[in-house]
Amino acid sequence: MQVKESLRGLSPYQPGKSIEEVKREYGLSEIIKLASNENPYGSSPAVKAAIAARLDHLAFYPDGYARTLREKVAKHLGVKETQLLFGNGSDEVVQIVCRAFLEPGANTVMATPTFPQYRHNAVIERADVREVPLVDGRHDLEAMLNAIDGDTRIVWICNPNNPTGTYVNETELRAFLDRVPPHVLVVLDEAYYEYVAAADYPQTVPLLNEYEQLVIMRTFSKAYGLAALRVGYGIANESLIRAIEPAREPFNTSTIAQAAAVAALDDQAFIRACVERNRAELERYYRFCEENGLKYYPSQTNFLFMEVGVDGDEVFRYLLERGVIVRSGRALGLPNGVRITVGTKEQNDRVFTLLSEMLGKAQLA
């Protein structure tokens, strides 16, 4: 038996090492996980109560329309309920969009490096993948425009970009959208939207009224702290959502996840507090890098990509052996650095101590 050709040689997504895995492998009792850009402060206290209230309903299928969550998100964003598409994390929204638009003979344009699931799902659909290298860690929008042709179906913009944390500003985005042909879908992945502090970051929901081929993706996995429950969503005009919906599996978001997301969305004070603490700790990372002469990309997210002067795998192993899990840049297409989730003050203090020790050893060698 053989799987279809597009799957041959395609590697599954490789998540960062889990806490339990590292404990077993290195015989450690305490682990700090800063590899997957999760919220180190967890989720709103209201989430646990919302989950508990649904535990007697586990025998029933979830609401396939996600009505309560749909109404909450629509009101929060100021859009119609029919402009939303929910997924099992934004990963599934990527999959749904690729399933709906890509096929053999079509192509899709994206930056590199960026979130790998754009490419992964395009390959499965046997579409041609056109990757445009970042310039100084940022999307090269002009080169991406030049890569578009009559067979292009989707252009992906991860904004802010993962793994660099850089962003496309409003002027740049509008100029880009004005030149994208109308037959091309533009997907703006805003997984880290809540963390953005830049004044010129584009407010994209109003742009849906101007650009019919636009899809915006957001998630409850990052700032809202619900990564384990998998809820993401797309926002677009009604006709586009209606066309895409048949590619969505039924009951793809669970009852528990929907209830948790509703409770999390209602607690915006918690989100604001998390964002403020993240920004303060991110500034500490900037100071650490500058004091130690380390190159980094200024970030609009809850992570920082930095270069420590040695191979990213070496930094990853050094920290891992000492109980801190980060993400090697080698696995992300940037081999000379590491991506570190911004943790709590205590967690970040530990990172600074270990990196200082490593830098000191490197200087003595």
Tab-separated table of C-alpha atoms in Angstrom:
chain	number	residue	atom	x	y	z
A	1	MET	CA	0.000	0.000	0.000
A	2	GLN	CA	1.158	3.530	-0.683
A	3	VAL	CA	0.068	6.905	0.615
A	4	LYS	CA	-0.449	9.606	-1.992
A	5	GLU	CA	2.678	10.982	-3.565
A	6	SER	CA	2.489	14.410	-1.919
A	7	LEU	CA	2.883	12.807	1.530
A	8	ARG	CA	6.019	10.840	0.646
A	9	GLY	CA	9.048	12.411	2.281
A	10	LEU	CA	6.915	15.038	4.041
A	11	SER	CA	7.778	15.185	7.734
A	12	PRO	CA	5.058	15.696	10.348
A	13	TYR	CA	5.171	18.883	12.401
A	14	GLN	CA	7.825	18.604	15.095
A	15	PRO	CA	6.631	20.291	18.295
A	16	GLY	CA	9.056	21.354	20.991
A	17	LYS	CA	9.983	18.832	23.666
A	18	SER	CA	7.367	18.388	26.364
A	19	ILE	CA	8.065	19.040	30.031
A	20	GLU	CA	7.608	15.374	30.975
A	21	GLU	CA	9.873	14.228	28.161
A	22	VAL	CA	12.705	16.497	29.333
A	23	LYS	CA	12.255	15.439	32.953
A	24	ARG	CA	12.651	11.785	31.992
A	25	GLU	CA	15.525	12.321	29.581
A	26	TYR	CA	17.685	14.480	31.846
A	27	GLY	CA	16.565	13.375	35.297
A	28	LEU	CA	15.353	16.857	36.214
A	29	SER	CA	12.531	17.731	38.576
A	30	GLU	CA	11.871	21.334	37.509
A	31	ILE	CA	11.492	22.445	33.917
A	32	ILE	CA	10.861	25.855	32.361
A	33	LYS	CA	9.171	25.539	28.946
A	34	LEU	CA	9.748	28.539	26.720
A	35	ALA	CA	9.561	26.820	23.343
A	36	SER	CA	6.009	27.126	22.049
A	37	ASN	CA	4.991	30.736	22.777
A	38	GLU	CA	2.362	29.777	25.322
A	39	ASN	CA	1.135	32.314	27.862
A	40	PRO	CA	3.277	31.791	30.992
A	41	TYR	CA	0.500	33.276	33.139
A	42	GLY	CA	-2.030	30.670	32.020
A	43	SER	CA	-5.617	31.623	31.242
A	44	SER	CA	-8.322	33.671	32.907
A	45	PRO	CA	-9.529	32.231	36.257
A	46	ALA	CA	-13.012	32.257	34.736
A	47	VAL	CA	-11.975	29.517	32.299
A	48	LYS	CA	-11.857	26.735	34.902
A	49	ALA	CA	-15.356	27.536	36.118
A	50	ALA	CA	-16.668	27.557	32.550
A	51	ILE	CA	-15.117	24.159	31.878
A	52	ALA	CA	-16.490	22.694	35.117
A	53	ALA	CA	-19.981	23.847	34.179
A	54	ARG	CA	-19.844	21.783	30.968
A	55	LEU	CA	-18.516	18.529	32.405
A	56	ASP	CA	-21.984	16.979	32.640
A	57	HIS	CA	-22.470	17.425	28.876
A	58	LEU	CA	-19.621	15.272	27.566
A	59	ALA	CA	-21.933	12.629	26.091
A	60	PHE	CA	-23.371	15.126	23.633
A	61	TYR	CA	-21.845	16.389	20.410
A	62	PRO	CA	-20.676	20.001	20.540
A	63	ASP	CA	-22.549	22.796	18.830
A	64	GLY	CA	-21.211	22.491	15.297
A	65	TYR	CA	-22.082	26.133	14.633
A	66	ALA	CA	-20.392	27.283	17.880
A	67	ARG	CA	-23.235	29.733	18.290
A	68	THR	CA	-22.444	31.215	21.712
A	69	LEU	CA	-18.761	31.597	20.893
A	70	ARG	CA	-19.612	32.903	17.435
A	71	GLU	CA	-21.877	35.588	18.892
A	72	LYS	CA	-19.213	36.621	21.445
A	73	VAL	CA	-16.402	36.861	18.891
A	74	ALA	CA	-18.599	38.700	16.371
A	75	LYS	CA	-19.543	41.296	18.981
A	76	HIS	CA	-15.941	41.615	20.171
A	77	LEU	CA	-14.707	42.261	16.617
A	78	GLY	CA	-17.669	44.244	15.343
A	79	VAL	CA	-18.419	41.817	12.496
A	80	LYS	CA	-21.374	39.644	11.494
A	81	GLU	CA	-21.613	36.089	12.841
A	82	THR	CA	-21.561	34.835	9.256
A	83	GLN	CA	-18.097	36.321	8.753
A	84	LEU	CA	-16.447	33.765	11.067
A	85	LEU	CA	-14.943	30.328	10.488
A	86	PHE	CA	-13.869	28.333	13.562
A	87	GLY	CA	-11.137	25.726	13.620
A	88	ASN	CA	-9.387	23.289	15.919
A	89	GLY	CA	-6.709	25.909	16.438
A	90	SER	CA	-5.684	28.259	13.647
A	91	ASP	CA	-3.676	25.298	12.304
A	92	GLU	CA	-6.958	23.799	11.148
A	93	VAL	CA	-8.049	27.087	9.605
A	94	VAL	CA	-4.854	26.937	7.518
A	95	GLN	CA	-5.748	23.381	6.528
A	96	ILE	CA	-9.336	24.346	5.630
A	97	VAL	CA	-8.194	27.262	3.462
A	98	CYS	CA	-5.640	25.093	1.653
A	99	ARG	CA	-8.207	22.343	1.121
A	100	ALA	CA	-10.639	24.887	-0.313
A	101	PHE	CA	-8.278	26.729	-2.674
A	102	LEU	CA	-5.225	24.650	-3.563
A	103	GLU	CA	-4.882	21.848	-6.084
A	104	PRO	CA	-2.335	20.533	-8.621
A	105	GLY	CA	-1.379	23.274	-11.049
A	106	ALA	CA	-2.056	26.065	-8.551
A	107	ASN	CA	0.614	27.832	-6.526
A	108	THR	CA	0.855	29.667	-3.236
A	109	VAL	CA	3.268	32.396	-2.136
A	110	MET	CA	4.740	32.820	1.340
A	111	ALA	CA	7.778	34.135	3.159
A	112	THR	CA	10.603	31.945	4.411
A	113	PRO	CA	11.113	31.305	7.220
A	114	THR	CA	7.571	31.640	8.493
A	115	PHE	CA	4.922	29.432	10.106
A	116	PRO	CA	5.585	26.020	8.508
A	117	GLN	CA	1.984	24.809	8.250
A	118	TYR	CA	1.316	27.037	5.233
A	119	ARG	CA	3.869	25.087	3.226
A	120	HIS	CA	3.006	21.744	4.788
A	121	ASN	CA	-0.664	21.872	3.813
A	122	ALA	CA	0.072	23.279	0.362
A	123	VAL	CA	2.374	20.324	-0.357
A	124	ILE	CA	-0.345	17.882	0.712
A	125	GLU	CA	-2.728	19.540	-1.767
A	126	ARG	CA	0.005	19.178	-4.433
A	127	ALA	CA	0.206	22.893	-5.103
A	128	ASP	CA	3.457	24.610	-6.076
A	129	VAL	CA	5.035	26.472	-3.143
A	130	ARG	CA	6.825	29.739	-3.859
A	131	GLU	CA	8.900	30.854	-0.889
A	132	VAL	CA	10.321	34.373	-0.724
A	133	PRO	CA	13.217	34.925	1.718
A	134	LEU	CA	12.781	37.448	4.508
A	135	VAL	CA	14.912	40.593	4.377
A	136	ASP	CA	16.288	41.546	7.801
A	137	GLY	CA	13.696	39.241	9.314
A	138	ARG	CA	10.782	40.966	7.547
A	139	HIS	CA	8.456	40.044	4.680
A	140	ASP	CA	9.761	41.171	1.288
A	141	LEU	CA	6.381	42.260	-0.031
A	142	GLU	CA	7.712	43.491	-3.366
A	143	ALA	CA	9.331	40.143	-4.108
A	144	MET	CA	6.163	38.361	-2.982
A	145	LEU	CA	4.141	40.436	-5.455
A	146	ASN	CA	6.593	39.510	-8.204
A	147	ALA	CA	6.091	35.806	-7.378
A	148	ILE	CA	2.344	36.015	-8.074
A	149	ASP	CA	1.031	34.872	-11.440
A	150	GLY	CA	-2.233	33.695	-12.989
A	151	ASP	CA	-2.039	30.356	-11.146
A	152	THR	CA	-1.492	31.836	-7.691
A	153	ARG	CA	-4.358	31.058	-5.335
A	154	ILE	CA	-3.120	32.153	-1.880
A	155	VAL	CA	-0.556	34.567	-0.458
A	156	TRP	CA	0.282	34.166	3.235
A	157	ILE	CA	1.439	36.998	5.499
A	158	CYS	CA	2.254	36.023	9.064
A	159	ASN	CA	1.885	39.314	10.910
A	160	PRO	CA	3.702	39.454	13.274
A	161	ASN	CA	5.918	36.827	11.716
A	162	ASN	CA	6.844	33.597	13.434
A	163	PRO	CA	9.791	33.018	14.101
A	164	THR	CA	11.165	36.567	13.857
A	165	GLY	CA	8.445	38.598	15.628
A	166	THR	CA	8.661	41.355	13.005
A	167	TYR	CA	5.619	42.963	11.397
A	168	VAL	CA	4.196	44.560	8.272
A	169	ASN	CA	2.888	48.048	9.005
A	170	GLU	CA	-0.363	49.549	7.761
A	171	THR	CA	1.151	51.603	4.931
A	172	GLU	CA	3.066	48.588	3.630
A	173	LEU	CA	0.072	46.288	3.872
A	174	ARG	CA	-2.313	48.649	2.071
A	175	ALA	CA	0.195	49.225	-0.722
A	176	PHE	CA	0.552	45.452	-1.060
A	177	LEU	CA	-3.186	44.736	-1.060
A	178	ASP	CA	-3.781	47.417	-3.688
A	179	ARG	CA	-1.496	45.515	-6.079
A	180	VAL	CA	-2.567	41.925	-5.411
A	181	PRO	CA	-4.702	40.615	-8.305
A	182	PRO	CA	-8.353	40.036	-7.353
A	183	HIS	CA	-8.138	36.274	-8.044
A	184	VAL	CA	-5.592	35.801	-5.220
A	185	LEU	CA	-6.642	35.119	-1.622
A	186	VAL	CA	-4.553	37.009	0.953
A	187	VAL	CA	-4.370	35.354	4.367
A	188	LEU	CA	-3.178	37.501	7.274
A	189	ASP	CA	-2.147	35.274	10.179
A	190	GLU	CA	-2.488	37.391	13.329
A	191	ALA	CA	-1.890	34.711	15.974
A	192	TYR	CA	-0.027	37.221	18.149
A	193	TYR	CA	-2.395	40.134	17.555
A	194	GLU	CA	-3.099	40.783	21.243
A	195	TYR	CA	0.603	41.298	22.000
A	196	VAL	CA	1.244	43.931	19.332
A	197	ALA	CA	2.267	47.358	20.648
A	198	ALA	CA	3.348	49.125	17.437
A	199	ALA	CA	1.216	52.179	16.683
A	200	ASP	CA	1.413	51.583	12.916
A	201	TYR	CA	0.343	47.948	13.061
A	202	PRO	CA	-2.636	47.565	10.689
A	203	GLN	CA	-6.145	47.234	12.080
A	204	THR	CA	-7.243	44.685	9.545
A	205	VAL	CA	-10.889	43.938	10.360
A	206	PRO	CA	-12.068	47.226	8.741
A	207	LEU	CA	-10.062	46.279	5.635
A	208	LEU	CA	-12.513	43.440	4.986
A	209	ASN	CA	-14.913	46.074	3.651
A	210	GLU	CA	-12.317	47.154	1.069
A	211	TYR	CA	-10.639	43.907	0.019
A	212	GLU	CA	-12.964	41.009	-0.735
A	213	GLN	CA	-10.141	38.458	-1.064
A	214	LEU	CA	-8.882	38.963	2.504
A	215	VAL	CA	-8.902	36.373	5.321
A	216	ILE	CA	-7.703	37.210	8.840
A	217	MET	CA	-6.722	34.427	11.234
A	218	ARG	CA	-6.561	34.709	15.025
A	219	THR	CA	-6.354	32.244	17.887
A	220	PHE	CA	-7.109	31.575	21.547
A	221	SER	CA	-3.860	29.607	21.917
A	222	LYS	CA	-1.467	32.478	22.640
A	223	ALA	CA	-2.502	35.481	24.768
A	224	TYR	CA	-5.725	33.789	25.914
A	225	GLY	CA	-3.770	30.810	27.241
A	226	LEU	CA	-5.949	28.059	25.756
A	227	ALA	CA	-3.345	26.225	23.661
A	228	ALA	CA	-4.415	22.824	25.045
A	229	LEU	CA	-8.028	23.317	23.927
A	230	ARG	CA	-7.385	24.338	20.295
A	231	VAL	CA	-9.638	27.167	19.173
A	232	GLY	CA	-8.727	29.411	16.268
A	233	TYR	CA	-10.816	31.321	13.766
A	234	GLY	CA	-10.847	33.056	10.437
A	235	ILE	CA	-12.591	36.332	9.594
A	236	ALA	CA	-13.632	37.233	6.054
A	237	ASN	CA	-16.593	38.525	4.049
A	238	GLU	CA	-19.752	36.439	4.173
A	239	SER	CA	-19.600	35.036	0.653
A	240	LEU	CA	-16.005	33.891	1.117
A	241	ILE	CA	-16.777	32.170	4.426
A	242	ARG	CA	-19.804	30.499	2.851
A	243	ALA	CA	-17.622	29.158	0.027
A	244	ILE	CA	-14.958	27.821	2.410
A	245	GLU	CA	-17.279	26.240	5.012
A	246	PRO	CA	-17.818	22.919	3.163
A	247	ALA	CA	-14.096	22.173	3.676
A	248	ARG	CA	-14.542	22.317	7.476
A	249	GLU	CA	-15.112	19.091	9.363
A	250	PRO	CA	-18.305	18.958	11.481
A	251	PHE	CA	-17.993	19.378	15.262
A	252	ASN	CA	-14.372	20.513	14.903
A	253	THR	CA	-14.295	22.562	18.127
A	254	SER	CA	-15.248	20.826	21.352
A	255	THR	CA	-17.893	21.829	23.890
A	256	ILE	CA	-15.190	22.386	26.502
A	257	ALA	CA	-13.080	24.485	24.161
A	258	GLN	CA	-16.009	26.674	23.123
A	259	ALA	CA	-17.023	27.329	26.735
A	260	ALA	CA	-13.444	28.126	27.718
A	261	ALA	CA	-13.000	30.530	24.806
A	262	VAL	CA	-16.198	32.400	25.704
A	263	ALA	CA	-15.020	32.847	29.291
A	264	ALA	CA	-11.534	33.884	28.183
A	265	LEU	CA	-12.884	36.465	25.753
A	266	ASP	CA	-15.043	37.999	28.475
A	267	ASP	CA	-11.995	38.651	30.688
A	268	GLN	CA	-10.154	41.357	28.779
A	269	ALA	CA	-8.637	42.694	32.006
A	270	PHE	CA	-6.653	39.448	32.271
A	271	ILE	CA	-5.422	39.839	28.691
A	272	ARG	CA	-4.335	43.434	29.280
A	273	ALA	CA	-2.408	42.410	32.400
A	274	CYS	CA	-0.638	39.591	30.543
A	275	VAL	CA	0.266	41.869	27.650
A	276	GLU	CA	1.705	44.527	29.982
A	277	ARG	CA	3.844	41.980	31.824
A	278	ASN	CA	5.003	40.485	28.549
A	279	ARG	CA	6.072	43.878	27.221
A	280	ALA	CA	8.031	44.668	30.394
A	281	GLU	CA	9.860	41.337	30.232
A	282	LEU	CA	10.501	41.699	26.509
A	283	GLU	CA	12.254	45.006	27.250
A	284	ARG	CA	14.477	43.117	29.702
A	285	TYR	CA	15.431	40.714	26.912
A	286	TYR	CA	16.341	43.674	24.709
A	287	ARG	CA	18.589	45.076	27.448
A	288	PHE	CA	20.222	41.687	28.007
A	289	CYS	CA	20.983	41.334	24.305
A	290	GLU	CA	22.345	44.855	24.019
A	291	GLU	CA	24.513	44.499	27.126
A	292	ASN	CA	25.987	41.267	25.739
A	293	GLY	CA	26.313	42.337	22.117
A	294	LEU	CA	23.726	39.844	20.849
A	295	LYS	CA	21.769	40.383	17.661
A	296	TYR	CA	17.982	40.138	17.925
A	297	TYR	CA	14.830	41.042	16.038
A	298	PRO	CA	12.601	43.596	17.811
A	299	SER	CA	9.411	41.663	18.487
A	300	GLN	CA	5.692	42.418	18.483
A	301	THR	CA	4.927	39.035	20.059
A	302	ASN	CA	5.541	37.059	23.248
A	303	PHE	CA	8.817	35.624	21.946
A	304	LEU	CA	12.230	36.871	20.879
A	305	PHE	CA	14.589	35.484	18.261
A	306	MET	CA	18.218	36.081	19.173
A	307	GLU	CA	21.638	35.026	17.948
A	308	VAL	CA	24.132	33.985	20.617
A	309	GLY	CA	27.179	33.572	18.379
A	310	VAL	CA	26.993	29.780	18.120
A	311	ASP	CA	24.775	27.257	16.364
A	312	GLY	CA	21.166	27.340	17.558
A	313	ASP	CA	21.246	23.610	18.310
A	314	GLU	CA	24.170	24.154	20.675
A	315	VAL	CA	22.294	26.834	22.620
A	316	PHE	CA	19.187	24.654	22.660
A	317	ARG	CA	21.093	21.686	24.116
A	318	TYR	CA	22.936	23.797	26.696
A	319	LEU	CA	19.685	25.218	28.060
A	320	LEU	CA	17.816	21.919	27.781
A	321	GLU	CA	20.370	20.066	29.908
A	322	ARG	CA	19.802	22.695	32.580
A	323	GLY	CA	16.020	22.487	32.522
A	324	VAL	CA	15.017	25.265	30.104
A	325	ILE	CA	13.273	24.327	26.844
A	326	VAL	CA	13.597	26.832	23.984
A	327	ARG	CA	13.368	26.417	20.213
A	328	SER	CA	16.478	26.050	18.094
A	329	GLY	CA	16.500	28.313	15.073
A	330	ARG	CA	17.869	25.470	12.986
A	331	ALA	CA	14.452	23.793	13.036
A	332	LEU	CA	12.857	27.117	12.057
A	333	GLY	CA	15.085	28.022	9.109
A	334	LEU	CA	17.368	30.372	11.073
A	335	PRO	CA	20.240	28.120	12.204
A	336	ASN	CA	22.313	30.757	13.981
A	337	GLY	CA	19.941	31.509	16.838
A	338	VAL	CA	17.148	30.486	19.161
A	339	ARG	CA	13.543	31.541	19.638
A	340	ILE	CA	12.678	32.050	23.295
A	341	THR	CA	9.166	32.554	24.634
A	342	VAL	CA	9.043	35.511	27.025
A	343	GLY	CA	8.284	33.920	30.397
A	344	THR	CA	7.686	35.250	33.869
A	345	LYS	CA	10.331	37.411	35.558
A	346	GLU	CA	11.659	34.401	37.481
A	347	GLN	CA	11.800	32.228	34.371
A	348	ASN	CA	13.550	34.939	32.383
A	349	ASP	CA	16.055	35.507	35.200
A	350	ARG	CA	17.001	31.832	34.870
A	351	VAL	CA	17.449	32.195	31.099
A	352	PHE	CA	19.667	35.252	31.542
A	353	THR	CA	21.809	33.450	34.109
A	354	LEU	CA	22.305	30.399	31.905
A	355	LEU	CA	23.003	32.400	28.759
A	356	SER	CA	25.520	34.526	30.675
A	357	GLU	CA	27.255	31.353	31.848
A	358	MET	CA	27.332	29.996	28.309
A	359	LEU	CA	28.678	33.233	26.888
A	360	GLY	CA	31.350	33.328	29.576
A	361	LYS	CA	32.477	29.790	28.757
A	362	ALA	CA	32.564	30.619	25.037
A	363	GLN	CA	34.774	33.648	25.691
A	364	LEU	CA	37.192	31.575	27.787
A	365	ALA	CA	37.446	28.807	25.180
